[in-house]
């Protein structure tokens, strides 16, 4: 089968990735701000007899790259020469987008022009004469809507035809003098305009041509070329676009007047953040209770029954109830929280509010010697540190990039939230305050780190701030669900692999050497006891706590699954008759109740999720007995700050280098330890 | 006058863009070049929010100072 390489090229945030997702059924990251895609990503589809490799590139405004992600796009287009270029443009902004179109046409590669966001153009009164456009350029023109997928179907057949017919665009015509010079430089008929221009502007022996142009136009040769491109783009725009004046008010302008208001806007930002957390908790709490009940009251007895009837030995049963139900099952309890949180974060990412926060908060970031623009990766860090670190590629200077990367790991992610929500509800009267303070502590340490770096390793000047703010956009519900589902699937996958592996590992250590009766004589205990002195100043000298911290360097949730595995033998089990049908009914009813509670909770003004109920001897109670509240606080602080996440360290390693990643890991350990130590002391002094 | 001196709500014509910084090429490609009309939507802190055709662009005051308008 023949393969065709197709590159999606266009300005940032015009909907390239959205189109690719529709075409190839992929689930690549989409968001409403410029700079979502920062890596070359691929999607494959079979179409007719062709294997079509669609390459999604970071957005660029012009083929003069500046930041890292722009270089990636530039290098791919100019060096790897795709078979077909799909130039995606934002229909309401053709005045701007046509510059890149002109630069792409210079390459003389078969090109398809896709007028995306046709829905918005219609609302804004922008009309494009696509027939005339197609005729002028000699390229095929399509209209699409990347949000709903309308019109996308026509892309692949046209790509294949372009490829098989080798249909090149009409050569662009620049001014007579320039064209004459370019013809003199031509050595073969194959050379494209962009190659001729490169020869003209870069090769030493062509200096006299550059001088000639300079004398003719009164400008440097490269300025002459740029002017010609702009003139061509502008001429094209004037030819094919008609803009009717609008009678109605633009919704984005009205919203911005409030949301970007210097004072009100900042208050609203904090309100938005508060609501994000409140709703995540309140809506998910009843479901978390339900999942817990479902695992312990339904899945566990059902599987136990099955194991007994299969004649499995007692140790299989213990492995199941301790490592699986106690460990993995425990972490799974928090799935609703993670799911709801990601859903809401996605709403924020799709709305167009994210880059506005950058604009709004630039005043404060500026004091730290950073751009507002750096706030976008920092905010993404609340979702997951790993993609946030990759997103720093959009920053123009290495200095900014390194500072921001050193801040991101202190932004608390849902994995940490899961741990906090367990400990905070268990040990404190006012868990919401505790969790909020932890988040703030993370932000504070991030700012401190930035200040520290700026006064030592990265002095230097602040770079200019340039950014585009997209209009507010509504995502489709389908898109939101698909994106959140991707995160949930990730979480489940981790539970099934990493967390499962770690739980079984801990369980084995707990049961070694063979025949060990008292867990405190097991290998796990010996390892824990060896590490415990290190954590004693934080009040964490219990071997069970120390042991659970060790495998947690893979991912923070593992702290919980390890604790679950270690403590669950101590939980007394009530023996009950298990009746499958009755249990199923019971689960269904309680799910209904959970759904009702979730909705009710969400509309209460104060957070309600944290009402701790007293109950029987559960895992919670067992854990509660083994730690004091100040020690629990120290534990959370340590876990917040210490980069206890393999994914984050790995991505730092890849993006900046090994020594930076390891140095940072050590730094975060020290900071986490010190802060934990202080927290323990303060906690004790306050008599928590 | 330069772009920094423009008042919010005002629409002006760009006459010239001065400066040598690399980022200016990007700024021009985003639509801030001679002959274009821009309106100033807001000034917040050290930045300006501009509207050019149908897009909104944020640039810092230092850059705006190098853009001559009328
Ligand atoms: N109304 C409307 N919105 C669209 C359309 N196409 C895409 N969007 C939205 O526009 C935003 C940007 O889409 P992306 O696909 O991430 O754009 P991109 O070109 O890949 O952006 P970068 O990777 O940042 O260069 C998202 O919020 C999309 O949902 C469209 O045709 N109409
Ligand atoms: Mg993209």
Tab-separated table of C-alpha atoms and ligand atoms in Angstrom, chain A residues 11-19 29-37 56-59 116-120 144-147 350 473 479, ligand 1:
chain	number	residue	atom	x	y	z
A	11	UNK	CA	-1.492	29.608	12.324
A	12	UNK	CA	-1.865	28.705	15.993
A	13	UNK	CA	-5.322	27.833	17.264
A	14	UNK	CA	-7.030	27.598	13.888
A	15	UNK	CA	-8.282	24.051	14.486
A	16	UNK	CA	-5.610	21.844	12.931
A	17	UNK	CA	-5.677	19.254	15.668
A	18	UNK	CA	-9.467	19.273	15.775
A	19	UNK	CA	-9.519	18.399	12.076
A	29	UNK	CA	-4.982	17.477	22.692
A	30	UNK	CA	-7.183	20.341	21.588
A	31	UNK	CA	-7.698	23.578	23.458
A	32	UNK	CA	-8.744	27.139	22.866
A	33	UNK	CA	-5.465	28.991	23.097
A	34	UNK	CA	-2.488	29.323	20.770
A	35	UNK	CA	0.233	26.776	21.434
A	36	UNK	CA	-1.714	23.665	22.398
A	37	UNK	CA	0.217	21.417	20.042
A	56	UNK	CA	-0.121	17.574	13.084
A	57	UNK	CA	2.294	20.434	13.625
A	58	UNK	CA	2.479	23.275	16.122
A	59	UNK	CA	0.922	26.454	14.806
A	116	UNK	CA	-11.955	26.274	8.979
A	117	UNK	CA	-14.199	28.007	11.510
A	118	UNK	CA	-16.638	28.716	8.738
A	119	UNK	CA	-19.377	28.923	11.380
A	120	UNK	CA	-17.682	31.825	13.136
A	144	UNK	CA	-14.977	23.001	7.349
A	145	UNK	CA	-16.104	23.233	10.920
A	146	UNK	CA	-13.537	21.601	13.168
A	147	UNK	CA	-15.847	21.790	16.141
A	350	UNK	CA	-11.877	24.944	25.817
A	473	UNK	CA	-15.768	29.256	22.419
A	479	UNK	CA	-15.652	16.603	22.919
C	1	LIG	N1	-16.450	27.489	16.422
C	1	LIG	C1	-15.472	26.701	15.962
C	1	LIG	N2	-14.507	26.301	16.790
C	1	LIG	C2	-13.535	25.505	16.302
C	1	LIG	C3	-13.504	25.079	14.954
C	1	LIG	N3	-12.410	24.301	14.770
C	1	LIG	C4	-11.786	24.241	15.974
C	1	LIG	N4	-12.462	24.950	16.903
C	1	LIG	C5	-12.063	25.184	18.300
C	1	LIG	O1	-10.916	25.991	18.242
C	1	LIG	C6	-9.994	25.663	19.270
C	1	LIG	C7	-8.630	25.354	18.725
C	1	LIG	O2	-8.609	24.103	18.104
C	1	LIG	P1	-7.281	23.226	17.957
C	1	LIG	O3	-7.656	22.072	17.100
C	1	LIG	O4	-6.648	22.962	19.253
C	1	LIG	O5	-6.361	24.221	17.136
C	1	LIG	P2	-4.854	24.011	16.630
C	1	LIG	O6	-4.771	24.675	15.319
C	1	LIG	O7	-4.467	22.589	16.689
C	1	LIG	O8	-4.081	24.875	17.699
C	1	LIG	P3	-2.496	24.843	18.081
C	1	LIG	O9	-2.143	23.431	18.314
C	1	LIG	O10	-2.460	25.658	19.340
C	1	LIG	O11	-1.781	25.484	16.976
C	1	LIG	C8	-10.639	24.527	20.036
C	1	LIG	O12	-11.294	25.062	21.153
C	1	LIG	C9	-11.639	23.946	19.040
C	1	LIG	O13	-12.723	23.332	19.696
C	1	LIG	C10	-14.552	25.525	14.081
C	1	LIG	O14	-14.590	25.225	12.896
C	1	LIG	N5	-15.508	26.326	14.644
